[in-house]
Tab-separated table of C-alpha atoms in Angstrom:
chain	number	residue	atom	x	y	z
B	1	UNK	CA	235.816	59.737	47.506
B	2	UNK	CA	232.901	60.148	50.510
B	3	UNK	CA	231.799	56.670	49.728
B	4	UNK	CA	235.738	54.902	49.733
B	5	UNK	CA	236.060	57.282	53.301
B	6	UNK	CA	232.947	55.855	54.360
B	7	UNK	CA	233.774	52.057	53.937
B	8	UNK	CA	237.597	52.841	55.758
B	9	UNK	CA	235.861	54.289	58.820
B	10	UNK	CA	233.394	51.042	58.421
B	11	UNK	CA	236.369	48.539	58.240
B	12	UNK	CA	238.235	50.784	61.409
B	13	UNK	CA	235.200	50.552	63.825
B	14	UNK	CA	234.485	46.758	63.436
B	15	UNK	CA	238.608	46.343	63.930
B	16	UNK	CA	238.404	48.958	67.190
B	17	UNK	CA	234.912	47.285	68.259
B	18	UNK	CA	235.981	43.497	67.395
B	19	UNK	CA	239.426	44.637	69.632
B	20	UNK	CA	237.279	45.851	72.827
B	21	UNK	CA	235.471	42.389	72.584
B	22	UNK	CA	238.187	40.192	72.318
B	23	UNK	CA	241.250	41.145	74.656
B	24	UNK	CA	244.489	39.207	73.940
B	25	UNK	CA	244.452	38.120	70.752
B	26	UNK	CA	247.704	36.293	71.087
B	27	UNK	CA	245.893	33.837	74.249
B	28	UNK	CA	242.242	33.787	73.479
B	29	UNK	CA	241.533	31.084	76.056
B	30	UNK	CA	244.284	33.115	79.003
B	31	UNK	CA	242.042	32.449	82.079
B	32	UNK	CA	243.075	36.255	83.274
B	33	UNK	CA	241.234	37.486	79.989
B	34	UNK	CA	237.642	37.958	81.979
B	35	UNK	CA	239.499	39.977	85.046
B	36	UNK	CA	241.097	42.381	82.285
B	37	UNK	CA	238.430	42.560	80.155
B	38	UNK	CA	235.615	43.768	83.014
B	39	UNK	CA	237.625	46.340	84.152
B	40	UNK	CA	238.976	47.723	81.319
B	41	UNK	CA	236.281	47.239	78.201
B	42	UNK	CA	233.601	49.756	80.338
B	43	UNK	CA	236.744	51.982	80.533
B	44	UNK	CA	237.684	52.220	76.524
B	45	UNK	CA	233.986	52.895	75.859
B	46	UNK	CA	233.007	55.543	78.388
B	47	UNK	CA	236.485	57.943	77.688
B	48	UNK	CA	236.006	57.186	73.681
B	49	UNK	CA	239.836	55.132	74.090
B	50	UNK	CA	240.909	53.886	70.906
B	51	UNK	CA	243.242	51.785	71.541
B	52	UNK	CA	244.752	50.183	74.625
B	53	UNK	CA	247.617	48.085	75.532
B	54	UNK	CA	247.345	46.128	78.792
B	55	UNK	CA	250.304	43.848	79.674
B	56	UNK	CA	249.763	42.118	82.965
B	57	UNK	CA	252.631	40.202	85.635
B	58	UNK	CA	251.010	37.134	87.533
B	59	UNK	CA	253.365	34.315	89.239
B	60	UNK	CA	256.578	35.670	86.734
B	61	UNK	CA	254.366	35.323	83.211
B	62	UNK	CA	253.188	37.815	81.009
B	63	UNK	CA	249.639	38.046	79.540
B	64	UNK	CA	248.857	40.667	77.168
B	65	UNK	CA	245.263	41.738	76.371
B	66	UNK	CA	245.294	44.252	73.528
B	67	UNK	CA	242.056	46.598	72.331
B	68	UNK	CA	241.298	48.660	69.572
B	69	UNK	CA	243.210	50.462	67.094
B	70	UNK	CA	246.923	52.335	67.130
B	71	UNK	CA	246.123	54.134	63.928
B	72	UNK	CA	242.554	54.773	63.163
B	73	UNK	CA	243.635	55.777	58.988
B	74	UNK	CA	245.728	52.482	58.093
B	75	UNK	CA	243.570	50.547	60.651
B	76	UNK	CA	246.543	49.425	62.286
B	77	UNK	CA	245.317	47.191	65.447
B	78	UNK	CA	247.212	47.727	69.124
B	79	UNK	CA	249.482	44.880	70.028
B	80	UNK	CA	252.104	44.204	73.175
B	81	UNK	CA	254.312	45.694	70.543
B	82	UNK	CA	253.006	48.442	69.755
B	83	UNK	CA	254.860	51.920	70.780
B	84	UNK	CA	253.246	54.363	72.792
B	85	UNK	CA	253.829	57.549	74.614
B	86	UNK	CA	253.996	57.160	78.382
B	87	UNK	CA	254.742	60.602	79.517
B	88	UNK	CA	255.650	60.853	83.486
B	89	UNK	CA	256.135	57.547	83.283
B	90	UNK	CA	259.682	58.182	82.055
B	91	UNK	CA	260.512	59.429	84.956
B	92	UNK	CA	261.053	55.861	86.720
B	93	UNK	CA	263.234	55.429	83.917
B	94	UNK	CA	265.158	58.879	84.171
B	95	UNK	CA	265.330	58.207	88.145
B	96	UNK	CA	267.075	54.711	87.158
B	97	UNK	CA	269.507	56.463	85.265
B	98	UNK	CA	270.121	58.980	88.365
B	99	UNK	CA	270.236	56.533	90.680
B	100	UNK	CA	272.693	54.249	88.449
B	101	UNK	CA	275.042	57.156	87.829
B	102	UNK	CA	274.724	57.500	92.177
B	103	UNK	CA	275.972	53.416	91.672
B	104	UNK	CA	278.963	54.288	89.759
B	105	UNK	CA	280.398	57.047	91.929
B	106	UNK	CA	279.277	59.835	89.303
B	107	UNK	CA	277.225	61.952	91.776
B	108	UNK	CA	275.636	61.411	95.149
B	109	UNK	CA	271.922	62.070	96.028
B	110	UNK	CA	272.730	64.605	98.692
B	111	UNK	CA	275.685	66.750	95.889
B	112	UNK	CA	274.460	70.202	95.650
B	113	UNK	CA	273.084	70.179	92.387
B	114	UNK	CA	275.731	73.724	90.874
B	115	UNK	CA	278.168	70.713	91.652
B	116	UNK	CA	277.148	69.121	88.518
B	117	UNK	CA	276.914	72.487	86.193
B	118	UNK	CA	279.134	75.521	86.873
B	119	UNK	CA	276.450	77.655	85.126
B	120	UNK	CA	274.348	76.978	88.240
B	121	UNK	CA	276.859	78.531	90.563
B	122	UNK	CA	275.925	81.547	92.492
B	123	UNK	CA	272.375	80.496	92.506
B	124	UNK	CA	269.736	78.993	94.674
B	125	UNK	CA	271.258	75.471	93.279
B	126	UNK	CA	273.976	76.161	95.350
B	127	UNK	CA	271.798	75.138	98.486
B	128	UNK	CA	269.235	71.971	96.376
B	129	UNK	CA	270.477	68.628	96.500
B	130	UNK	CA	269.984	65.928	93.674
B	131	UNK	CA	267.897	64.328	95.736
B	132	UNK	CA	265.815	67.120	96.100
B	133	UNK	CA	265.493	67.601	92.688
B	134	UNK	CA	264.630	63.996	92.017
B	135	UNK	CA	261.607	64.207	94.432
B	136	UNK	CA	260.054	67.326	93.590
B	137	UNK	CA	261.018	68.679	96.500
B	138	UNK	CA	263.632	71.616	95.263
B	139	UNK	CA	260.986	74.286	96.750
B	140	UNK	CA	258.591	74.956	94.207
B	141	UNK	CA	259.365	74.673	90.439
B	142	UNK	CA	256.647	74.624	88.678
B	143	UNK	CA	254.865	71.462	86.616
B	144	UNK	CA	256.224	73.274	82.848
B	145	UNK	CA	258.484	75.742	82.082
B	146	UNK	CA	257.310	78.830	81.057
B	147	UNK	CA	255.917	78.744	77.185
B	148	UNK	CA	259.539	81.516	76.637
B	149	UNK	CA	262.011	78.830	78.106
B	150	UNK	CA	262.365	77.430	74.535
B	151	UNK	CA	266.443	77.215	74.074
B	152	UNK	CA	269.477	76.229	76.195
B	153	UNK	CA	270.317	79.495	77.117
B	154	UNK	CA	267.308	80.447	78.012
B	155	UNK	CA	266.692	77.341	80.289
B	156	UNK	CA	269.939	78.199	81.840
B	157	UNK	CA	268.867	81.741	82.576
B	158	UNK	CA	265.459	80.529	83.948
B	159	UNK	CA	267.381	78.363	86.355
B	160	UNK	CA	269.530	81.012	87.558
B	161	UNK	CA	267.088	83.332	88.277
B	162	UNK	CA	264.776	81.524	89.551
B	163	UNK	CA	264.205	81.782	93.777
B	164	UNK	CA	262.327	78.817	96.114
B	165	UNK	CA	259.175	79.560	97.093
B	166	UNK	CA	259.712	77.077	100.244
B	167	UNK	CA	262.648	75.763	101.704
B	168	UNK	CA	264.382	73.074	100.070
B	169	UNK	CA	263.237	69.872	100.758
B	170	UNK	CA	260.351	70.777	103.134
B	171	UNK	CA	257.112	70.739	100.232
B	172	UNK	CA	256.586	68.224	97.273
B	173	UNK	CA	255.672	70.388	94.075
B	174	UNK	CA	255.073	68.047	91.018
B	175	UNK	CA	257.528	69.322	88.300
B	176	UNK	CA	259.072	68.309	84.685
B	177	UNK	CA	261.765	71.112	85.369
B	178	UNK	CA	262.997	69.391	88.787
B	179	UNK	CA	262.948	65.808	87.950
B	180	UNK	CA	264.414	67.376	83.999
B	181	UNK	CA	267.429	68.952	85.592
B	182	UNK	CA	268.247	65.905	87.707
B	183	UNK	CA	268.399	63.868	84.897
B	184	UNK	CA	270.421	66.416	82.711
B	185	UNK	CA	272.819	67.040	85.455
B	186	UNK	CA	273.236	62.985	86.134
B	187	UNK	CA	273.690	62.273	82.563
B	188	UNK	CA	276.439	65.274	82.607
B	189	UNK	CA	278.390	63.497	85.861
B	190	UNK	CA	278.604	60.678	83.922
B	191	UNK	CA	279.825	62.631	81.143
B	192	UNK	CA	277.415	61.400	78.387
B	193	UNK	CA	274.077	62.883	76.713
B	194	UNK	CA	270.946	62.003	78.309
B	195	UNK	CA	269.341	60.181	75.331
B	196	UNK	CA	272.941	58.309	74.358
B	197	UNK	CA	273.247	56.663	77.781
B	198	UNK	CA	269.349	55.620	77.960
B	199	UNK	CA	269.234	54.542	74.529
B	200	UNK	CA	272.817	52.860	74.595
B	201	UNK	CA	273.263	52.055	78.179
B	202	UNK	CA	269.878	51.968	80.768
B	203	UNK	CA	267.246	50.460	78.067
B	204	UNK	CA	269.944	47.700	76.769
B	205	UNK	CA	271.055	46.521	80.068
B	206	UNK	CA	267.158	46.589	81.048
B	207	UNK	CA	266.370	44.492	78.248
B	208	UNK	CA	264.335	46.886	77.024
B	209	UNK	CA	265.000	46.658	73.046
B	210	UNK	CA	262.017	48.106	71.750
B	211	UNK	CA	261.974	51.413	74.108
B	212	UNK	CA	263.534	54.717	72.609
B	213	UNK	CA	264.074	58.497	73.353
B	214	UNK	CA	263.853	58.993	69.580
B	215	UNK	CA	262.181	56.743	67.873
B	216	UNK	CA	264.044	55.112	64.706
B	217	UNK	CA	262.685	55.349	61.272
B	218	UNK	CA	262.350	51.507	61.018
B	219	UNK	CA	260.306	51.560	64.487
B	220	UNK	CA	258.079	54.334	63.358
B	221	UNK	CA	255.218	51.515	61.943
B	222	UNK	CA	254.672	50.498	65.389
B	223	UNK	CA	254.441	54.183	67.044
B	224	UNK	CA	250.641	54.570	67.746
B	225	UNK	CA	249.071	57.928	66.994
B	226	UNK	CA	247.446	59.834	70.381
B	227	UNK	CA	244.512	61.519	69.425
B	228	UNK	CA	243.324	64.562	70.776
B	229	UNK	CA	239.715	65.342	72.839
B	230	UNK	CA	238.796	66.499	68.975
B	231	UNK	CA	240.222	62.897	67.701
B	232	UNK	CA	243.315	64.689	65.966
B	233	UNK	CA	246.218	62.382	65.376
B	234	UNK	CA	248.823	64.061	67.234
B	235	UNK	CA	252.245	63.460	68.792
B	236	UNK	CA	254.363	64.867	71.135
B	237	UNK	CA	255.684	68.163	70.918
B	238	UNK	CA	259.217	68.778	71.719
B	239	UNK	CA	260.318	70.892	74.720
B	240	UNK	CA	262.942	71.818	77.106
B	241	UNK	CA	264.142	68.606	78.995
B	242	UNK	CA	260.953	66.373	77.024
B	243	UNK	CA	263.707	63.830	76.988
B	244	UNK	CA	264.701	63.675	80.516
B	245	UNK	CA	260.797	64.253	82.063
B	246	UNK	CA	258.585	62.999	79.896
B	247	UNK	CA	260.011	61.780	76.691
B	248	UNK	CA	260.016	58.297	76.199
B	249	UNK	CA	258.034	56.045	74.012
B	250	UNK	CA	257.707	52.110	74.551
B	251	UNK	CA	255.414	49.163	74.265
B	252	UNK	CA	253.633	47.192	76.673
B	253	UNK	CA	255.965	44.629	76.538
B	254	UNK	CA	258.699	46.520	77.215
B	255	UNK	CA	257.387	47.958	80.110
B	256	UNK	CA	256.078	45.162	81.325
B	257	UNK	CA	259.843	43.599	81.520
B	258	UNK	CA	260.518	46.821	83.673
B	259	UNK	CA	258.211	46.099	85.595
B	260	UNK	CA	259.640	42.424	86.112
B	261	UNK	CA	262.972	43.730	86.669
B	262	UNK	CA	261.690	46.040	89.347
B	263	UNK	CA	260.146	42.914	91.185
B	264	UNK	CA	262.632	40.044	90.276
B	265	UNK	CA	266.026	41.797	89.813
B	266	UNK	CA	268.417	41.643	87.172
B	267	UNK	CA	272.100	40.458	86.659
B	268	UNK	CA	273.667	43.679	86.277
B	269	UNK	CA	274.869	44.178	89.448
B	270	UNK	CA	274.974	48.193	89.226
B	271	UNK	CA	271.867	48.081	87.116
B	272	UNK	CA	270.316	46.101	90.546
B	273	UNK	CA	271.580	48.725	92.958
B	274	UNK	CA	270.577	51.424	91.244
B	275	UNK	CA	266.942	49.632	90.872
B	276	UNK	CA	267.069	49.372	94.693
B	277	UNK	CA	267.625	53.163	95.203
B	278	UNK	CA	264.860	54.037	93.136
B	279	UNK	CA	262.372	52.247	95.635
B	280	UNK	CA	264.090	53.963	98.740
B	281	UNK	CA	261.275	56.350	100.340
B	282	UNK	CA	262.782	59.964	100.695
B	283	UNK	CA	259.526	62.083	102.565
B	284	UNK	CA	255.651	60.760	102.633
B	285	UNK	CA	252.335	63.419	101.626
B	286	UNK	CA	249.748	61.177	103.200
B	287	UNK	CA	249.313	57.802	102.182
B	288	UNK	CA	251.803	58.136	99.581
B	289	UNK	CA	255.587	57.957	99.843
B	290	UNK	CA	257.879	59.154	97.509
B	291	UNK	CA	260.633	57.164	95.947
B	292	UNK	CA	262.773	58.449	93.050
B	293	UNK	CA	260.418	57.871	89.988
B	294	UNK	CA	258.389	55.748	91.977
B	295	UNK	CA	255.357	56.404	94.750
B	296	UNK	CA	254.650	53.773	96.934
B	297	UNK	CA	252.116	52.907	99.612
B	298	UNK	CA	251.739	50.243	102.118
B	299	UNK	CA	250.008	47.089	100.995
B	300	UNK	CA	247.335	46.762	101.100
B	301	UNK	CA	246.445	49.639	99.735
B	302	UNK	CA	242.636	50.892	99.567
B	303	UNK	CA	241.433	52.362	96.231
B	304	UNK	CA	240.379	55.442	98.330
B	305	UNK	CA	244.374	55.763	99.142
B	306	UNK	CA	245.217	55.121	96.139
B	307	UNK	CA	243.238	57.920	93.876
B	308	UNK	CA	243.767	60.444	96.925
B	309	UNK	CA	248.008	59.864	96.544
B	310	UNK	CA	247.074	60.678	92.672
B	311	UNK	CA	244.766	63.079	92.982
B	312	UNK	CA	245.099	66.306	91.184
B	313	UNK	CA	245.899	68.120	95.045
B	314	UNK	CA	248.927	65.955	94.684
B	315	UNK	CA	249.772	66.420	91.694
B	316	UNK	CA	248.884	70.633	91.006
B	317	UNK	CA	249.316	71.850	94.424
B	318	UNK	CA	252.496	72.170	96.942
B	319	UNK	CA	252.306	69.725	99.756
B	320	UNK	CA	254.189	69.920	102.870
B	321	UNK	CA	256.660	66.657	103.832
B	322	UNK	CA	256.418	64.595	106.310
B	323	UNK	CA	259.220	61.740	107.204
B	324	UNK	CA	258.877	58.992	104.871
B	325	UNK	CA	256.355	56.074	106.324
B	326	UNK	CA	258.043	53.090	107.698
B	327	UNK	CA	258.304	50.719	104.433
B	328	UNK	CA	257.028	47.297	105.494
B	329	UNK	CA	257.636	43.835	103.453
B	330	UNK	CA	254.952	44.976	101.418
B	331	UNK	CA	254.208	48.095	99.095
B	332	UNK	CA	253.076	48.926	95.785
B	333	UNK	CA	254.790	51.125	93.704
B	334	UNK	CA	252.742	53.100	90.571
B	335	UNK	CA	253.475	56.118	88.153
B	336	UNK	CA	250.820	57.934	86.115
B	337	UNK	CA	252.046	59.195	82.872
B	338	UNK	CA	249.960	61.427	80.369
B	339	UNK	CA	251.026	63.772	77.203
B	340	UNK	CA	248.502	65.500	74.791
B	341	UNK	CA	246.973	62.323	73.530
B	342	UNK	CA	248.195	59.342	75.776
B	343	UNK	CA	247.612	57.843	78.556
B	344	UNK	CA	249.681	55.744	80.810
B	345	UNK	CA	249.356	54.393	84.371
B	346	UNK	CA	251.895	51.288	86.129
B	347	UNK	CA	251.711	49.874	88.959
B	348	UNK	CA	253.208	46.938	91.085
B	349	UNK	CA	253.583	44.769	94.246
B	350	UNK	CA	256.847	42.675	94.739
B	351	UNK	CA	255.690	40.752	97.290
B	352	UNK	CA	252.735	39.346	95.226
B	353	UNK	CA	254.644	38.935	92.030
B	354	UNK	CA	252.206	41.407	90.536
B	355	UNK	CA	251.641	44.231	88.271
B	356	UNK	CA	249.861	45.878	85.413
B	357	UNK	CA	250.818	48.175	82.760
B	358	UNK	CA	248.115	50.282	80.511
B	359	UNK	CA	248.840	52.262	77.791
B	360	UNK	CA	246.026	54.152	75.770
B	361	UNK	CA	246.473	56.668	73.140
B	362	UNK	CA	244.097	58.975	74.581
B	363	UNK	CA	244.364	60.894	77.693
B	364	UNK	CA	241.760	59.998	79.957
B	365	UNK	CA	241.730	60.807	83.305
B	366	UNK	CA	243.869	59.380	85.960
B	367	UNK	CA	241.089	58.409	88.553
B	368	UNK	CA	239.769	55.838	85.860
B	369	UNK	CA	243.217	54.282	85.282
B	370	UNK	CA	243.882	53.765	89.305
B	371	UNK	CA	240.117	52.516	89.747
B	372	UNK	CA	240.672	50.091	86.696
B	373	UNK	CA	244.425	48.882	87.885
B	374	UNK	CA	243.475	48.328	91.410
B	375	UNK	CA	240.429	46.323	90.901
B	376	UNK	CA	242.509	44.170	88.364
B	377	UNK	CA	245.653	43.690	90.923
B	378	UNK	CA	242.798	43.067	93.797
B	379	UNK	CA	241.503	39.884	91.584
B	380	UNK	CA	245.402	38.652	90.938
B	381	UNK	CA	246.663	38.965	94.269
B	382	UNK	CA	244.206	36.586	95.324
């Protein structure tokens, strides 16, 4: 038995090591491959990665540049198909939705969210917007719910009791329970489930057929295990509004063809506006301004800009708000996504036609992923 283990482990490293060497399988000769690969090969080695998924947008075409392994026990190697968990980086996704429900006359951004649930009446919802919630900028719910919150009711009571730390819209505080309850309550005005209308109405008219909320038993061959700091295979754990903040599971591909969308457009007229919306700036915390889903900084952006608008002040700590920064012809728009296991980062420039997607299955930290993106986008912009 310890000698057939030993030869499995033998066969997975020279498939994870042979997969950090050659990027791309599907476009050996893709002239991009050398940009990818020297940012992102020094990156899978030093944080122990073991597999990655990089799908890059230059001039409207797609290159993909795969590494390592999605399964380390069936040696299953990473592809532009292969499903991963991107964490926060639902919540462009979840902010679509919002913002396409705002489209069809469902809600408005500026409703006061109790509008949208009755239960929520008689509490400080009465005074937050949807807006508010969809930027973080409610007055201080936290980044989780408390470990307790673990049923409806209970999330309903938490919201009810709960009192603003600041006044609404006047600090950005990172949290799954805002950005959760605006995309319960949007879902609700357009008087469907959250995961039915992503699944059956947002990721469709996307084109986004390989993307899922739940992820169907004949997809489940291409859903890459995360693996812990102690290399556990792991997945994510359910929790109150996982589905709405940080739930979704996709390939590079896929996300790639958001990505696309987000520069280029689509045909869906209501699917465009609401697209549109999601890039509008609502308040800026330094460099960075906030959209719904997306952050976005003026372009050029340095890297030192970039990490600082991602840094974990950002991202752990309230900020105050200042009025959003004058958007010029050109920004670039990122998210940051992590669970347990995974690690995701996006980010892109419409005016160059550019952008980058990375998916690991290990969460490594976020300073790496911006350093990595923004040399790679530096090289294709030019």
């Amino acid at each position: 038995m310890q000698q057939r283990q030993s030869i499995l482990w033998g066969a997975v490293a020279t498939l994870m090591w042979a997969g950090l060497a050659h990027a791309g399988e599907t476009s050996p000769i893709d002239p991009l491959r050398p940009v990818v690969d020297a940012s992102i090969r020094p990156l899978l080695k030093e944080h122990r990665i073991p597999g990655m998924a990089v799908a890059v947008l230059k001039d409207g075409k797609a290159h993909y540049f795969n590494y390592g392994v999605a399964d380390r026990e069936r040696a299953v190697g990473v592809s532009e198909q292969t499903l991963f968990e991107i964490g926060s980086v639902s919540k462009p996704l979840t902010a679509t939705l919002g913002a396409y429900a705002v489209v069809k006359g469902a809600m408005q951004l500026d409703d006061k969210a109790s509008r949208h649930a009755p239960w929520l009446k008689g509490s400080a919802f009465d005074s937050i917007t949807m807006g508010e919630l969809a930027t973080y900028s409610a007055g201080g719910l936290p980044l989780q719910f408390p470990e307790e919150v673990d049923s409806l009711e209970k999330m309903q009571a938490y919201y009810r009791q709960w009192t603003p730390a600041y006044s609404p819209g006047s600090h950005r505080q990172y949290s799954n329970p805002s950005i959760g309850l605006f995309g319960h309550l949007a879902a609700s005005s357009l008087k469907q489930p959250f995961a039915q209308l992503m699944e059956q109405t947002l990721l469709p008219g996307l084109g986004l057929h390989h993307t899922y909320v739940n992820v169907p038993k004949q997809a489940m061959a291409s859903y890459a295990y995360r693996y812990s700091k102690e290399d556990k295979p792991i997945r994510v754990s359910p929790g109150m509004l996982a589905d709405e903040a940080y739930g979704i599971k996709t390939s590079s591909a896929d996300l790639l063809r958001f990505v696309k969308a987000n520069i280029s457009g689509v045909d869906d007229k209501a699917l465009q506006q609401a697209i549109s919306l999601t890039h509008k700036g609502h308040y800026s915390v330094g460099g960075m301004t906030q959209g719904l889903g997306w952050e976005s900084y003026a372009y050029p952006v340095s890297e030192q800009t970039l990490l600082a608008g991602n840094s974990a002040k950002v991202i752990l700590e309230a900020n105050p708000t200042a009025a959003p920064r004058e958007s010029g012809s050109q920004m670039l728009f990122n998210k940051t996504g992590s669970t347990s296991g995974f690690g995701a980062y996006v980010a892109f420039v419409p005016a160059k036609g550019i952008g980058i997607v990375m998916l690991a299955n290990r969460n490594y930290p976020i300073p790496a992923r911006v350093k990595a993106a923004h040399a790679i986008l530096t090289q294709l912009a030019r």
